[in-house]
Structure formats: structure tokens, C-alpha cells
Short mmCIF file of C-alpha atoms in Angstrom, two decimals:
data_model
loop_
_atom_site.label_atom_id
_atom_site.label_comp_id
_atom_site.label_asym_id
_atom_site.label_seq_id
_atom_site.Cartn_x
_atom_site.Cartn_y
_atom_site.Cartn_z
CA MET A 188 4.35 42.80 23.81
CA ASN A 189 0.71 42.29 23.50
CA PHE A 190 -1.18 39.39 25.10
CA ASN A 191 -1.65 37.40 21.84
CA GLN A 192 2.06 37.51 21.11
CA LEU A 193 2.72 36.47 24.42
CA PHE A 194 0.21 33.40 24.47
CA ARG A 195 1.85 32.19 21.14
CA ASN A 196 5.56 32.30 22.53
CA THR A 197 4.09 30.70 25.48
CA LEU A 198 2.79 27.90 23.34
CA TYR A 199 6.10 27.76 21.07
CA PHE A 200 8.18 27.24 24.29
CA ASN A 201 5.86 24.61 25.99
CA HIS A 202 6.16 22.71 22.50
CA THR A 203 9.66 22.87 21.72
CA LYS A 204 10.32 21.62 25.67
CA ARG A 205 7.76 18.38 24.67
CA VAL A 206 10.07 17.57 21.30
CA LEU A 207 13.32 17.80 23.16
CA CYS A 208 12.15 15.73 26.30
CA SER A 209 10.72 13.06 23.83
CA SER A 210 13.96 12.78 21.87
CA PHE A 211 15.99 12.22 24.67
CA SER A 212 16.46 9.44 27.27
CA ASN A 213 14.94 9.91 30.77
CA ASP A 214 18.49 10.81 32.48
CA ASN A 215 18.31 13.79 30.00
CA HIS A 216 15.18 15.16 30.60
CA THR A 217 16.27 17.16 34.14
CA ILE A 218 19.11 18.55 32.17
CA ILE A 219 16.74 19.86 29.82
CA ASN A 220 14.34 21.23 32.41
CA ARG A 221 17.33 22.73 33.90
CA PHE A 222 17.75 24.60 30.30
CA PHE A 223 14.28 25.96 30.16
CA ASN A 224 13.86 26.86 34.03
CA SER A 225 17.34 28.16 34.58
CA SER A 226 18.13 32.06 34.39
CA THR A 227 21.58 31.76 33.44
CA SER A 228 23.27 32.66 30.25
CA ASN A 229 22.84 30.59 26.97
CA ASN A 230 26.52 30.00 27.26
CA ASN A 231 26.10 28.06 30.55
CA ASN A 232 23.08 26.17 29.27
CA ILE A 233 24.73 25.03 26.37
CA THR A 234 27.52 23.77 28.55
CA VAL A 235 25.01 21.83 30.82
CA LEU A 236 23.53 19.82 27.28
CA GLU A 237 27.11 18.62 26.38
CA LYS A 238 27.68 15.25 26.92
CA LYS A 239 30.39 12.59 26.12
CA THR A 240 29.60 10.45 23.15
CA ASP A 241 31.80 7.73 21.49
CA ILE A 242 29.97 7.60 18.31
CA LEU A 243 32.42 9.01 16.49
CA ASN A 244 35.31 6.96 18.14
CA LYS A 245 37.53 4.89 15.72
CA VAL A 246 36.94 1.02 16.02
CA THR A 247 39.38 -1.78 15.15
CA GLU A 248 36.63 -4.59 14.51
CA ASP A 249 35.85 -5.99 11.17
CA LEU A 250 31.85 -4.52 10.65
CA SER A 251 31.65 -5.89 6.71
CA SER A 252 29.39 -8.44 8.03
CA VAL A 253 27.12 -5.70 9.70
CA THR A 254 23.76 -4.98 7.45
CA PRO A 255 21.45 -2.45 8.25
CA TYR A 256 17.81 -3.79 9.42
CA PHE A 257 15.38 -4.62 6.29
CA PRO A 258 11.87 -3.84 6.60
CA GLN A 259 9.46 -6.34 5.14
CA SER A 260 10.48 -5.23 1.40
CA PHE A 261 13.95 -5.50 0.53
CA ASN A 262 16.23 -7.17 -2.08
CA LEU A 263 18.40 -10.43 -1.18
CA ALA A 264 21.77 -8.80 -2.86
CA ALA A 265 22.77 -7.82 0.68
CA TYR A 266 23.27 -11.30 1.76
CA VAL A 267 24.30 -13.15 -1.64
CA ASN A 268 28.24 -12.65 -0.78
CA SER A 269 27.56 -14.08 2.66
CA SER A 270 25.38 -16.87 2.31
CA GLU A 271 26.28 -20.32 0.27
CA THR A 272 22.69 -20.98 -0.16
CA LEU A 273 21.97 -17.86 -2.33
CA GLN A 274 24.99 -18.28 -4.12
CA ASN A 275 24.32 -21.82 -4.90
CA LEU A 276 20.64 -21.16 -6.05
CA VAL A 277 21.92 -18.48 -8.23
CA HIS A 278 24.08 -20.81 -9.90
CA LEU A 279 20.77 -22.87 -10.42
CA ASN A 280 19.54 -19.75 -12.48
CA VAL A 281 17.10 -19.22 -9.82
CA ASN A 282 15.30 -15.85 -10.01
CA LEU A 283 16.06 -13.91 -6.31
CA SER A 284 14.53 -10.92 -7.78
CA LYS A 285 10.67 -12.83 -7.94
CA ILE A 286 11.40 -14.67 -4.58
CA GLU A 287 12.28 -11.53 -2.56
CA LYS A 288 9.02 -10.16 -3.70
CA LYS A 289 7.35 -12.47 -0.74
CA PRO A 290 9.23 -11.60 2.55
CA TYR A 291 7.70 -14.94 4.41
CA ILE A 292 9.57 -17.18 1.93
CA VAL A 293 12.94 -15.02 2.02
CA GLU A 294 12.91 -15.51 5.54
CA LYS A 295 12.28 -19.56 5.59
CA ILE A 296 15.10 -19.69 2.49
CA LEU A 297 17.91 -18.02 4.56
CA LYS A 298 17.57 -20.37 7.13
CA LEU A 299 18.08 -23.08 5.31
CA ASN A 300 21.67 -24.88 4.87
CA PHE A 301 22.66 -25.74 1.29
CA ASP A 302 24.11 -29.18 2.18
CA GLU A 303 22.05 -30.07 4.99
CA ASN A 304 18.33 -28.85 3.43
CA ILE A 305 18.53 -28.16 -0.16
CA LYS A 306 21.02 -30.42 -2.00
CA GLY A 307 18.94 -33.50 -1.30
CA HIS A 308 15.86 -31.99 -3.00
CA ILE A 309 17.93 -30.95 -5.91
CA LEU A 310 19.04 -34.41 -6.28
CA PHE A 311 15.38 -35.46 -6.09
CA LEU A 312 14.08 -33.05 -8.34
CA LYS A 313 16.79 -33.85 -11.21
CA ASP A 314 14.69 -37.11 -12.09
CA TYR A 315 11.44 -35.35 -12.94
CA VAL A 316 12.64 -31.68 -13.88
CA GLU A 317 15.05 -31.19 -16.86
CA ALA A 318 18.44 -29.48 -15.65
CA ASP A 319 17.60 -26.39 -17.76
CA ASN A 320 13.87 -25.85 -16.09
CA LEU A 321 15.39 -26.42 -12.32
CA GLY A 322 15.77 -22.75 -11.90
CA THR A 323 12.46 -21.53 -13.34
CA PHE A 324 10.87 -24.62 -11.24
CA LEU A 325 12.27 -23.46 -8.00
CA THR A 326 11.46 -19.83 -8.73
CA LYS A 327 7.81 -20.48 -9.05
CA ASN A 328 7.77 -22.48 -6.10
CA PRO A 329 10.82 -22.43 -3.57
CA LEU A 330 8.90 -23.40 -0.78
CA ILE A 331 9.38 -26.92 -2.26
CA LEU A 332 12.61 -26.93 -0.61
CA CYS A 333 11.00 -26.75 2.98
CA GLU A 334 9.07 -29.74 2.36
CA SER A 335 10.24 -33.36 3.69
CA ILE A 336 12.01 -35.65 0.72
CA GLU A 337 9.98 -38.39 2.13
CA ASP A 338 6.65 -36.38 1.84
CA LEU A 339 7.46 -35.81 -1.79
CA ALA A 340 8.64 -39.35 -2.63
CA VAL A 341 5.36 -40.69 -1.26
CA ARG A 342 3.34 -37.96 -3.71
CA ILE A 343 5.70 -39.72 -6.62
CA ASN A 344 4.75 -43.03 -5.48
CA TYR A 345 0.84 -42.11 -5.54
CA LEU A 346 1.29 -40.97 -8.98
CA GLU A 347 2.67 -44.34 -9.94
CA SER A 348 0.39 -46.26 -8.48
CA LYS A 349 -1.99 -44.76 -10.48
CA LEU A 350 -0.29 -46.15 -13.47
CA PHE A 351 0.92 -42.77 -14.53
CA SER A 352 3.81 -43.40 -16.87
CA ASP A 353 7.38 -41.76 -16.16
CA ASP A 354 6.80 -39.31 -19.09
CA GLN A 355 3.51 -38.22 -17.59
CA ILE A 356 4.73 -37.81 -14.04
CA LYS A 357 7.50 -35.54 -15.27
CA GLN A 358 4.82 -33.46 -17.34
CA ILE A 359 2.99 -33.10 -14.49
CA ILE A 360 5.79 -31.84 -11.95
CA THR A 361 7.40 -29.64 -14.66
CA LYS A 362 4.27 -27.86 -15.77
CA ASN A 363 2.81 -27.61 -12.38
CA PRO A 364 5.65 -26.77 -9.79
CA PHE A 365 3.04 -26.74 -6.91
CA TRP A 366 1.73 -30.31 -7.42
CA LEU A 367 4.09 -31.83 -5.29
CA MET A 368 2.95 -29.35 -2.60
CA LEU A 369 -0.31 -31.40 -2.24
CA SER A 370 -0.99 -34.26 -0.02
CA THR A 371 -1.95 -37.40 -1.51
CA THR A 372 -5.45 -36.94 -0.08
CA ARG A 373 -6.24 -34.08 -1.62
CA ILE A 374 -4.95 -35.02 -5.21
CA ASP A 375 -6.94 -38.07 -5.08
CA ARG A 376 -10.02 -36.05 -4.06
CA ARG A 377 -9.66 -33.75 -7.34
CA LEU A 378 -8.80 -36.44 -9.70
CA GLY A 379 -11.84 -38.46 -8.60
CA TYR A 380 -14.04 -35.02 -8.87
CA PHE A 381 -12.84 -34.86 -12.51
CA GLN A 382 -13.47 -38.41 -13.19
CA ALA A 383 -16.92 -38.52 -11.69
CA GLN A 384 -18.04 -35.11 -13.01
CA TYR A 385 -17.42 -35.73 -16.41
CA ASN A 386 -17.17 -39.49 -16.77
CA LEU A 387 -13.87 -40.18 -17.59
CA ASN A 388 -11.93 -43.75 -17.53
CA GLY A 389 -8.60 -44.08 -16.33
CA ASN A 390 -6.73 -43.06 -19.32
CA GLU A 391 -8.82 -39.95 -19.70
CA VAL A 392 -7.88 -38.83 -16.41
CA ARG A 393 -4.29 -39.54 -16.88
CA LEU A 394 -4.63 -37.36 -20.12
CA VAL A 395 -6.09 -34.59 -18.60
CA ALA A 396 -3.86 -34.38 -15.27
CA SER A 397 -0.76 -34.76 -17.59
CA LYS A 398 -1.66 -32.26 -20.39
CA GLN A 399 -2.85 -29.67 -18.09
CA PRO A 400 -1.82 -30.35 -14.65
CA LYS A 401 -2.61 -26.98 -13.31
CA LEU A 402 -6.38 -27.67 -13.72
CA ILE A 403 -6.13 -30.43 -11.21
CA THR A 404 -5.07 -28.33 -8.65
CA TYR A 405 -7.04 -25.08 -9.79
CA ASN A 406 -9.61 -23.34 -7.80
CA LEU A 407 -12.49 -25.63 -7.69
CA HIS A 408 -15.36 -23.00 -7.51
CA HIS A 409 -13.75 -21.42 -10.88
CA VAL A 410 -13.56 -24.98 -12.92
CA LYS A 411 -17.61 -25.63 -11.75
CA THR A 412 -18.44 -22.16 -12.83
CA ASN A 413 -16.91 -22.43 -16.04
CA SER A 414 -18.55 -26.23 -16.68
CA PHE A 415 -21.65 -24.52 -15.50
CA VAL A 416 -20.95 -21.79 -18.43
CA LEU A 417 -20.33 -24.03 -20.89
CA LYS A 418 -23.41 -26.29 -20.47
CA GLU A 419 -26.12 -23.62 -19.54
CA GLU A 420 -25.11 -20.55 -21.59
CA MET A 421 -23.22 -21.79 -24.49
CA GLY A 422 -25.51 -24.85 -24.87
CA PHE A 423 -22.96 -27.57 -24.85
CA SER A 424 -23.91 -31.07 -23.93
CA ASP A 425 -22.33 -33.22 -21.06
CA GLU A 426 -20.59 -35.37 -23.71
CA GLU A 427 -19.52 -32.12 -25.84
CA ARG A 428 -18.07 -30.54 -22.36
CA LYS A 429 -16.22 -34.11 -21.88
CA GLN A 430 -14.92 -33.59 -25.48
CA LEU A 431 -13.81 -29.97 -24.47
CA LEU A 432 -11.94 -31.38 -21.40
CA LEU A 433 -9.99 -33.86 -23.30
CA ARG A 434 -9.26 -31.94 -26.12
CA THR A 435 -8.58 -28.27 -24.60
CA PRO A 436 -8.69 -28.54 -20.79
CA LYS A 437 -7.43 -24.83 -20.57
CA LEU A 438 -10.98 -23.63 -21.32
CA PHE A 439 -12.02 -24.46 -17.63
CA MET A 440 -9.26 -22.33 -16.45
CA LEU A 441 -10.49 -18.98 -18.42
CA ASN A 442 -11.97 -16.26 -17.15
CA GLN A 443 -15.85 -16.80 -17.54
CA LYS A 444 -16.85 -13.26 -18.74
CA GLY A 445 -14.19 -13.66 -21.47
CA LEU A 446 -14.78 -16.92 -22.47
CA LEU A 447 -18.40 -16.06 -23.06
CA GLU A 448 -17.65 -13.08 -25.28
CA ARG A 449 -15.22 -15.05 -27.40
CA PHE A 450 -18.10 -17.75 -27.86
CA ASN A 451 -20.89 -15.42 -28.53
CA TYR A 452 -18.83 -13.53 -31.29
CA ILE A 453 -17.90 -16.79 -33.02
CA HIS A 454 -21.29 -18.50 -32.52
CA ASN A 455 -23.58 -15.54 -32.74
CA THR A 456 -21.80 -13.01 -34.98
CA MET A 457 -19.78 -15.63 -37.02
CA LYS A 458 -22.69 -17.90 -37.03
CA ILE A 459 -20.18 -21.03 -36.23
CA PRO A 460 -21.80 -24.11 -35.06
CA HIS A 461 -21.13 -25.94 -32.05
CA GLU A 462 -19.98 -28.97 -34.16
CA MET A 463 -16.98 -26.81 -35.75
CA ILE A 464 -16.26 -25.13 -32.66
CA LEU A 465 -15.70 -28.80 -30.98
CA ARG A 466 -13.48 -29.57 -33.95
CA PHE A 467 -11.28 -26.59 -33.16
CA PRO A 468 -11.76 -25.84 -29.29
CA HIS A 469 -8.55 -23.99 -29.38
CA VAL A 470 -10.06 -20.93 -31.12
CA LEU A 471 -12.06 -19.83 -27.82
CA LEU A 472 -8.60 -19.49 -26.37
CA SER A 473 -7.41 -16.77 -28.52
CA ARG A 474 -8.25 -13.35 -27.69
CA ASN A 475 -11.65 -11.82 -29.03
CA PHE A 476 -10.08 -8.58 -30.60
CA ARG A 477 -7.69 -10.77 -32.71
CA VAL A 478 -10.50 -12.90 -34.26
CA LYS A 479 -12.68 -9.96 -35.16
CA GLN A 480 -9.79 -8.31 -37.08
CA ARG A 481 -9.40 -11.03 -39.34
CA HIS A 482 -13.11 -11.85 -39.54
CA THR A 483 -14.00 -8.50 -40.23
CA PHE A 484 -10.97 -7.88 -42.83
CA LEU A 485 -12.50 -11.28 -44.92
CA GLU A 486 -15.58 -10.20 -44.48
CA LYS A 487 -14.83 -6.85 -46.29
CA LEU A 488 -13.10 -9.05 -48.92
CA GLY A 489 -16.01 -11.40 -49.19
CA ARG A 490 -13.80 -13.98 -48.13
CA ALA A 491 -15.66 -14.84 -44.72
CA GLN A 492 -16.62 -18.52 -45.81
CA TYR A 493 -16.42 -20.82 -43.11
CA ASP A 494 -18.43 -23.90 -44.46
CA PRO A 495 -16.14 -26.70 -45.73
CA THR A 496 -18.63 -28.11 -48.05
CA LYS A 497 -18.50 -24.76 -50.01
CA GLU A 498 -15.57 -22.93 -52.48
CA ASN A 499 -13.05 -20.64 -51.08
CA TYR A 500 -13.22 -22.34 -47.66
CA VAL A 501 -11.53 -20.75 -44.84
CA PRO A 502 -10.71 -22.51 -41.34
CA ILE A 503 -11.62 -20.76 -38.32
CA THR A 504 -7.97 -21.73 -37.11
CA ALA A 505 -6.76 -19.41 -39.92
CA LEU A 506 -8.53 -16.39 -37.49
CA VAL A 507 -6.21 -17.24 -34.58
CA GLU A 508 -2.95 -19.42 -35.74
CA SER A 509 0.00 -17.86 -38.12
CA THR A 510 1.30 -14.85 -38.68
CA ASP A 511 -0.43 -11.86 -40.48
CA ASN A 512 1.40 -12.27 -43.64
CA ASP A 513 0.71 -15.71 -43.58
CA PHE A 514 -3.02 -15.39 -43.09
CA CYS A 515 -3.00 -12.60 -45.81
CA LYS A 516 -1.16 -14.84 -48.19
CA ARG A 517 -3.07 -18.21 -47.74
CA TYR A 518 -6.62 -16.95 -47.11
CA ALA A 519 -7.28 -13.31 -47.58
CA LYS A 520 -5.33 -13.61 -51.09
CA CYS A 521 -3.73 -9.85 -50.33
CA ASN A 522 -0.71 -8.15 -49.26
CA VAL A 523 -0.07 -7.83 -45.48
CA VAL A 524 0.24 -3.98 -46.04
CA ASP A 525 -3.49 -3.67 -46.97
CA PHE A 526 -4.58 -5.54 -43.60
CA ASN A 527 -2.07 -3.54 -41.97
CA LEU A 528 -3.95 -0.16 -43.75
CA TYR A 529 -7.33 -1.98 -42.72
CA LEU A 530 -6.28 -2.16 -39.16
CA LYS A 531 -5.90 1.56 -38.92
CA THR A 532 -9.53 2.08 -39.86
CA ILE A 533 -11.01 0.21 -37.10
#
């Protein structure tokens, strides 16, 4: 055996010794060292390493409740059979598969007792959320079960003190499951911001809050940016921005780039004036490709006429509403097959 072979064998021997030592307890280190250092036969060394173990011994205890350790990502199926809380949530049509994606929420929910911590919340929420929507509501915001009922009642009382009607309160809670997670102080500041920024009266504040309650709790920087885009880049006046807020508050929640692209196409390419966009602001909610497809098709047919004072008037809502079949029949005056063939060419 040459020197290189001897050197490699020595490295392999030492590496194997370290691996085995790291795999056994301290009590076994002596045995392993004895194994490597002993000059006895292999049979004797194997005998030294043998140790009694009870891993395979039979047990008489019921181990059905024993579950393996779950890391931060796991599913709740392993707990449903033994958790009354999860069973009742399933009966309420709560989608556990969505909740389990957030382990920190799961950890809190599993600690709750249904009768002591959840039942009261269900009875409280049923006055504001329809029974059919309760499962969806809790799926979106299960952490509301960790809020105190007293705090939830205070937040409802605040809305009542601001003269929100029962129907408006129900709309707010149903459309925005996270509304009740915010303190009355924070909600009051948000409502005050919209009232001052857009010169709204009390009825208009209540209208916006009930029509699009997610806007009130939305990222305020995003809302301010969209408001800036509407005024400085699209050219709407303060009063026109107010009208857009009252009619289509969702505009203030859209992606700024997408919103500007839609406006540029409708206003600059299609030559639709601000006044008409104000009359039908929801056209800005539609994806740009849908508007472009229908407009270019009408243009090819010579029917892209959006002036209500002229013949063959086509409302701009025709570009975003109804089915392709209705669009072709009512405005393009052709068969939907022709429209589908056209789409294949663009």
C-alpha cells in the first residue's frame, strides 16, 4: 500500500469514528472508541456494541391520541377528531384549509374552548352577519374569536352613535370582516379623514362607509396616492373626485398603474371626455384588455360612436357590461361568431 492510499484510509477511518460518535449518547462514546482501538476480532467488537432496547416491546396503552410533532406548516385534519372546537367550526362551514396556512392563528384557535370562548361570539355575530355567510366571515377573520365581546359591543355602539342604520352596520360588518378588529379611536380618525379630505357631510360619510367599508380600513398611503393620481395625472377636480368617491369608492383601492392605464386608453385613445367618465365611472374598474377588444371591434365595424347626441350611439358601459353575445346583438349588430373570429386576429 503506497502513502496516498494509506492517507486516504486514515481519513476515512477518522471520519467514520466521528460520525458514529455524534450519533450515540456520551455513554456509548467509550464503546465506540473501544471498537476502533481494540485489536480483538470483529465478532467481539459487534458484541460490545450490542445494547438492550425496549423500542420494539409491546405496549398495552391506548396511543390513538398521540400525534407526531407538526412543524409550522401542517394541516388541521389530525386534530379534528379530538377537537370539539374544530368540529363545530366545520359545522359552521369554516374553511379550515385556509386558516391552517397561518400557523400563528391556528395556535390561538386550538387553545379556545367552544362553549367558553366561541359560542358567545357566534351569538353576537349572528345579529350582524347572515347565517349563510358566517362561515365565510370566520374563515376570513378567525381572530375575531379572540377579541372580547365587550370590545366588539363598544365598536358596534360607536357606529350606532354616529347614526349608522342597522342595515348599514350589517353591510359594514359583512363586507369587511376586519372592521370590528379596529378600535373606535382608529375608526373615528379614518372617518374623519375622508370627511375632511373630500368635504363630505354625515350622510355621505355613512354612504361611503357602508358602500365600500374596506376603503375606510385600507392602506391610507395607497388611498392618498390614488387620490393624487385622479387629480394631478387624470385631471379631475376636487368636486369630481368627490363624485367618484361617492359613486365608485373602489377606484381609490385599485393599483395606481392599472388605473392610469385604463384612464389613458378610455380618455386619450377613445376620446371619452371627463364628463362621460363621471357618469359611468365603473368603466375604470374593468380590465383594459376587455375595453380594448370591444372598442377596436366596433371601430372596425364603423360603430365606435360614443356621442349620445349622434346616431348609432353606443354607451361606454357596453364595453364592460353584459355578455359577448348581448354586446354583439345590441351594439355591434353582428353574430358573436364574428367577434370571436376577430379576437383570434389580435
